[in-house]
CSV table of C-alpha atoms in Angstrom, one decimal:
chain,number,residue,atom,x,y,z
A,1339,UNK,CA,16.7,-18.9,31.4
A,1340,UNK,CA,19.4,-20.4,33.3
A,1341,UNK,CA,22.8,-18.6,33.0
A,1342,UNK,CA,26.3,-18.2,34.7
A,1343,UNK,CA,28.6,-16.0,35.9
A,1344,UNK,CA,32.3,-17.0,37.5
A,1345,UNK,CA,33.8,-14.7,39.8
A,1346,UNK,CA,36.7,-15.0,42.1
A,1347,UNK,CA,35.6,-15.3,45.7
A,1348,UNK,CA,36.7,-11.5,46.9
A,1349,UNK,CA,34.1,-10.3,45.0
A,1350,UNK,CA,31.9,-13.0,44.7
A,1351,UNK,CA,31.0,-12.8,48.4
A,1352,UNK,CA,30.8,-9.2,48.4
A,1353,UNK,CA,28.2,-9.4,45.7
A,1354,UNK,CA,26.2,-12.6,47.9
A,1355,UNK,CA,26.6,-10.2,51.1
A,1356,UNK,CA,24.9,-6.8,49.4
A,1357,UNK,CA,22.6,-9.0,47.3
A,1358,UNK,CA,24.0,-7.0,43.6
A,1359,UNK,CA,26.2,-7.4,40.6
A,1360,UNK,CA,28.9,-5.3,39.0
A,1361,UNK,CA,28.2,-3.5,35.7
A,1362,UNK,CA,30.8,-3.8,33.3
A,1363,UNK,CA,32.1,-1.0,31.0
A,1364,UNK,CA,33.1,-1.9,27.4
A,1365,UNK,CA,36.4,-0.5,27.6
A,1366,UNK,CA,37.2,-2.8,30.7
A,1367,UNK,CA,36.8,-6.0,29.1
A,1368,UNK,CA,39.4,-8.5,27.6
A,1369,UNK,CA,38.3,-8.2,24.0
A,1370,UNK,CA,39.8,-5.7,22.2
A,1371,UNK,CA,37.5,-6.0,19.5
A,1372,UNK,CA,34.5,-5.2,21.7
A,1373,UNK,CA,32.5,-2.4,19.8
A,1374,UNK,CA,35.1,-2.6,16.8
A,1375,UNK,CA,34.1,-5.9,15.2
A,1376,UNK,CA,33.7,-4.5,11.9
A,1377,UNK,CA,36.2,-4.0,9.0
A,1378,UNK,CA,37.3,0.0,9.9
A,1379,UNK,CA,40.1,0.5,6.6
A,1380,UNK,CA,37.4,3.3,5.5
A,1381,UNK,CA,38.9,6.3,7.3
A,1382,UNK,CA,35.7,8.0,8.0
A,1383,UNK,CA,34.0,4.9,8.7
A,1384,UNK,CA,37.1,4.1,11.2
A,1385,UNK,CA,36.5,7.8,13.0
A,1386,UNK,CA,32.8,7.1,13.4
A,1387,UNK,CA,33.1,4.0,14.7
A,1388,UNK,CA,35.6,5.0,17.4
A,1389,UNK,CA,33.3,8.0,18.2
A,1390,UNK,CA,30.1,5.8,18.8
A,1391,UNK,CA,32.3,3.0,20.8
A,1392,UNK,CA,33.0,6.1,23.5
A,1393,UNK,CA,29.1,7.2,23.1
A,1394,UNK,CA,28.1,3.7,24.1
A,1395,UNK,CA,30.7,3.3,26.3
A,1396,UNK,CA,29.7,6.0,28.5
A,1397,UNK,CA,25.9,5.4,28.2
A,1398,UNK,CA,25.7,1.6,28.7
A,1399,UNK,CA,27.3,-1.6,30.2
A,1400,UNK,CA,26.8,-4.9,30.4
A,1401,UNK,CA,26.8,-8.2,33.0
A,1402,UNK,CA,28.1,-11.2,30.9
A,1403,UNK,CA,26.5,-14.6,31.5
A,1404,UNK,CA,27.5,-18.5,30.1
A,1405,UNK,CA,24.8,-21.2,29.0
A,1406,UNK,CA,27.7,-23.1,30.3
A,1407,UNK,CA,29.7,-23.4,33.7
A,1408,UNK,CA,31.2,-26.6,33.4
A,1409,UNK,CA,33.7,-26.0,30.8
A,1410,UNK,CA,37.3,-26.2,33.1
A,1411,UNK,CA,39.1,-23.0,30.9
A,1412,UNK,CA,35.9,-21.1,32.0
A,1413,UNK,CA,36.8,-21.5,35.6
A,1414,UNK,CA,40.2,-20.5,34.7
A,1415,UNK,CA,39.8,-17.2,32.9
A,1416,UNK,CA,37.3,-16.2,35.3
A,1417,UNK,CA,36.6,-18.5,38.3
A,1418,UNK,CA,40.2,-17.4,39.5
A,1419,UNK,CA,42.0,-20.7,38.3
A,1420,UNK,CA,38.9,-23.1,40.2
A,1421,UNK,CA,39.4,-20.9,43.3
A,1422,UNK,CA,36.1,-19.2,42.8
A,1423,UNK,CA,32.5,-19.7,43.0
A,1424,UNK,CA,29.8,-19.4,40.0
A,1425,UNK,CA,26.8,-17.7,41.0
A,1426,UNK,CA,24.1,-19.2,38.6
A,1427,UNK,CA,20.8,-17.3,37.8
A,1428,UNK,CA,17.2,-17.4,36.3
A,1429,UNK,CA,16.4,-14.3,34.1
A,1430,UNK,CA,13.9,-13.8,31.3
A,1431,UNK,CA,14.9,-15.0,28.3
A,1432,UNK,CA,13.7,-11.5,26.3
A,1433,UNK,CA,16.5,-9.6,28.7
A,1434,UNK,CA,19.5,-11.4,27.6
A,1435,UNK,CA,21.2,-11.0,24.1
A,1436,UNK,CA,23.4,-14.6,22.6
A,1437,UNK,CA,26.7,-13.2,21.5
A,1438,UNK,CA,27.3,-14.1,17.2
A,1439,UNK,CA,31.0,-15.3,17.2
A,1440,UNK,CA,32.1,-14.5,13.8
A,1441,UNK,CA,34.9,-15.7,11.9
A,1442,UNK,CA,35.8,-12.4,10.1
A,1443,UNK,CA,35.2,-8.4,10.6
A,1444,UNK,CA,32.3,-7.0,9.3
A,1445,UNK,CA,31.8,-5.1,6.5
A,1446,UNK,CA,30.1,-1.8,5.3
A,1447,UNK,CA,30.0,-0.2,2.5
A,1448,UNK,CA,29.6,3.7,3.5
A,1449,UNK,CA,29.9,4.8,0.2
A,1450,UNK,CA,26.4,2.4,-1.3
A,1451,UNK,CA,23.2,4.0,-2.2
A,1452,UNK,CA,22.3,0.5,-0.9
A,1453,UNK,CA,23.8,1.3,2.9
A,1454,UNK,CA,20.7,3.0,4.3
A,1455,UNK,CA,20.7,4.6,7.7
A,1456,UNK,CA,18.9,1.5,8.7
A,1457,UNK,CA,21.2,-0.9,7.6
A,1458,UNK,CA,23.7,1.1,9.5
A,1459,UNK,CA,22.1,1.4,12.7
A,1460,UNK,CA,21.6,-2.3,12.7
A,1461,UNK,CA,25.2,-3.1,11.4
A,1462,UNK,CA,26.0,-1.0,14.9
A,1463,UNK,CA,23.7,-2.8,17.1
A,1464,UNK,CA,25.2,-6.0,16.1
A,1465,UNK,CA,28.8,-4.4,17.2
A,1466,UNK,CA,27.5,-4.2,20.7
A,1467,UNK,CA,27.4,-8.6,20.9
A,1468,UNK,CA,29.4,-10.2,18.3
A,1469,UNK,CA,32.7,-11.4,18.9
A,1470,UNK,CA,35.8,-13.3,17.0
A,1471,UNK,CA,34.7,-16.9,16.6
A,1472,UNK,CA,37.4,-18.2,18.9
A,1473,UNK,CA,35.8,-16.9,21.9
A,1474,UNK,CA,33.1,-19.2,21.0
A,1475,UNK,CA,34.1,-21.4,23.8
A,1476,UNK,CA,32.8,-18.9,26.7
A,1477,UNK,CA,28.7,-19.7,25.0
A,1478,UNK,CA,28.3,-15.6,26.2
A,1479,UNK,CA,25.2,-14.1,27.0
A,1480,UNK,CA,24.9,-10.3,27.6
A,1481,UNK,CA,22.1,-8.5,29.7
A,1482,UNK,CA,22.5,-4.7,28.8
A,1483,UNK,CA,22.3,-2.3,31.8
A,1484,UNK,CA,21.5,2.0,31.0
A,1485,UNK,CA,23.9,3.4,33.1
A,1486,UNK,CA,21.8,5.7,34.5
A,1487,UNK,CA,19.5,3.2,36.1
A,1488,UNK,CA,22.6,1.5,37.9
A,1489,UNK,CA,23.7,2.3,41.4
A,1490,UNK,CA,27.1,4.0,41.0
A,1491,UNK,CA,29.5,3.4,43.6
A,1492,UNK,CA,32.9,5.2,43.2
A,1493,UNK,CA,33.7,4.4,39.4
A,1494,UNK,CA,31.6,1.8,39.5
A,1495,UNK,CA,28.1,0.7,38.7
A,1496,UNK,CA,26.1,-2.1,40.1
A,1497,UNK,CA,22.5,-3.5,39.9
A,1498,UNK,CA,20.4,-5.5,42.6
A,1499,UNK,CA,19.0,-9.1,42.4
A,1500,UNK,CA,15.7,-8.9,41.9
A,1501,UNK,CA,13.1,-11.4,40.3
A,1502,UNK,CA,14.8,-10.4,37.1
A,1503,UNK,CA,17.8,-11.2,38.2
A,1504,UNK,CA,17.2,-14.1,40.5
A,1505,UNK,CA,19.8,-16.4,42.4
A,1506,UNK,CA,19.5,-19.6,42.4
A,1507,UNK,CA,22.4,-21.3,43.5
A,1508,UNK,CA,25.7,-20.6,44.0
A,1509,UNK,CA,28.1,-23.4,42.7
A,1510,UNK,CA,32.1,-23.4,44.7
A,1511,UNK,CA,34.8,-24.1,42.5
A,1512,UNK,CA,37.1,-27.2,42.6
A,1513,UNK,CA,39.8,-25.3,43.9
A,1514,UNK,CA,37.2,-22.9,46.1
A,1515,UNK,CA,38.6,-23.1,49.9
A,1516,UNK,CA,36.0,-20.8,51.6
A,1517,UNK,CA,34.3,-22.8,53.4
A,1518,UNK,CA,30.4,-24.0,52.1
A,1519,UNK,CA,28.9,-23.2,55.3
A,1520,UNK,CA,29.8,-19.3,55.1
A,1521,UNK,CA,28.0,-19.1,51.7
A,1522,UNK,CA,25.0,-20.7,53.0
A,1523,UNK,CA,24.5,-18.4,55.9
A,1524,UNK,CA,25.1,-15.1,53.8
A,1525,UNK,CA,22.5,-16.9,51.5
A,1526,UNK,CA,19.9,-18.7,53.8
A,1527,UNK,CA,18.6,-14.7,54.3
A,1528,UNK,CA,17.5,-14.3,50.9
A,1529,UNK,CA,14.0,-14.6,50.5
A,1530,UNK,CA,14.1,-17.5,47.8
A,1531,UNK,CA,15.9,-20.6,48.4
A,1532,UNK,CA,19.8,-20.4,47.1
A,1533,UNK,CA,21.1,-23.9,46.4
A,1534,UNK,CA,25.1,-23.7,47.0
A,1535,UNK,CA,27.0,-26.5,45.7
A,1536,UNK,CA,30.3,-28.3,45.7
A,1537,UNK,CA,32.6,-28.9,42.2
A,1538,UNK,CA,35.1,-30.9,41.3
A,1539,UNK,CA,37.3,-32.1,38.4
A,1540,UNK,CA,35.5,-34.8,36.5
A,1541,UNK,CA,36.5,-38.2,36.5
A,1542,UNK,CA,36.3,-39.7,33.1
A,1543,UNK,CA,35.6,-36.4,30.8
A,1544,UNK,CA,37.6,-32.4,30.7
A,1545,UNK,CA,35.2,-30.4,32.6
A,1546,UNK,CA,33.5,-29.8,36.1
A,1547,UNK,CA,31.4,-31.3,37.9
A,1548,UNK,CA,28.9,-30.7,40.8
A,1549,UNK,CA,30.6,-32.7,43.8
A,1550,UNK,CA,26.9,-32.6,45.9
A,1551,UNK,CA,24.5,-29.9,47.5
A,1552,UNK,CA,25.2,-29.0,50.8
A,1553,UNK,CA,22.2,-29.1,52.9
C-alpha cells in the first residue's frame, strides 16, 4: 500500500542519509484527544483511562502515514509550510491501521452487566486510532511500533527501511529549496530505485502537484 509522510527537510534528510524513521510517542502529538477519545465523566472510568494512556504510552509508538499527499494544508501542518519533502512508501497493507474520525466521544457503560471485559478491551483498542472527525482531512494511517524493538537514540526511537518499510520516492515540496540533485545522490545508494520528484501549486484546482521526475 502506498502511503505518505511530510517532514520538514532538517529531518527529512537526516532520515534519507541513515536510511530510518522516527517513532512517535502518543503524548508528543498534536491531538489532545489521542488515547482519550472516549466520554471519561465516569470518575473511575476517567482514572483508568488516564492510567492505560501512560501504560501504552510508554510501551508503544507509532509512525503516521496519508493516503494522501496532495492536499496543500497537509504540506502546511507538516511539510514545513511547502518547504519540505514527502517521503512516500510501499508497506503491507495488514501493517497499517485507517484512523475512524468520529464525530462524538465514545461511550461506555462501566457499570452494564452487558460491558464485558471484551467489549472493554476492544472499546480501548479503538482509542489507540480514532480521532475527532475534523481531522478527517489528514486520510491518517498508523503503523504501530513496540518500543522495545526500536532503536533508541537519546529520547528517541527510530526504525530502519526495510522491505516493510520501503522507499519509493521522495516527492520536494513547492516551496522545497534544497536542491533535487542532493536527494538523489543520498538516494541513488539505496539498493531499490528511489524516484525523487518536483511539486508545485496546481494550476486550475487547491492542491499539489508533481512538477516532473528528475532523472
Amino acid at each position: 500500500m502506498r502511503v505518505h509522510h511530510l517532514i520538514n527537510i532538517e529531518h527529512g534528510l537526516d532520515n534519507l542519509k541513515r536510511q530510518r524513521i522516527k517513532v512517535s510517542r502518543f503524548s508528543e502529538l498534536n491531538d489532545p484527544f489521542e488515547l482519550l477519545a472516549i466520554d471519561i465523566r465516569n470518575k473511575d472510568l476517567r482514572a483508568g483511562i488516564r492510567a492505560r494512556k501512560t501504560l501504552v504510552n510508554n510501551k508503544e509508538g507509532l509512525i503516521s502515514f496519508s493516503k494522501e499527499w496532495r492536499n496543500p494544508v497537509l504540506w502546511s501542518h507538516y511539510g514545513d509550510k511547502h518547504r519540505g519533502i514527502c517521503l512516500s512508501f510501499e508497506i503491507p497493507g495488514n501493517r497499517l491501521t485507517e484512523v475512524q474520525y468520529k464525530v462524538g466521544l465514545q461511550k461506555l457503560n462501566i457499570n452494564s452487566k452487558e460491558t464485558t471485559q471484551q467489549v472493554i478491551n476492544k472499546a480501548l483498542d479503538e482509542l489507540r486510532y480514532t480521532k475527532f472527525k475534523d481531522w478527517e482531512y489528514e486520510k491518517e494511517y498508523r503503523l504501530f511500533v513496540k518500543l522495545a524493538l526500536a532503536k533508541k537514540q537519546g529520547e528517541y526511537h527510530f526504525i530502519p527501511f526495510s522491505d516493510q518499510l520501503r522507499l519509493v520516492e521522495v516527492i520536494l515540496g513547492p516551496s522545497c529549496t534544497t536542491p533535487a540533485d542532493q536527494i538523489k545522490d543520498i538516494v541513488g545508494s539505496y539498493e531499490d530505485k528511489v524516484w525523487v520528484s518536483r511539486s508545485r501549486i496546481a494550476f486550475s484546482k487547491f492542491g499539489v502537484t508533481k512538477d516532473h521526475r528528475i532523472k
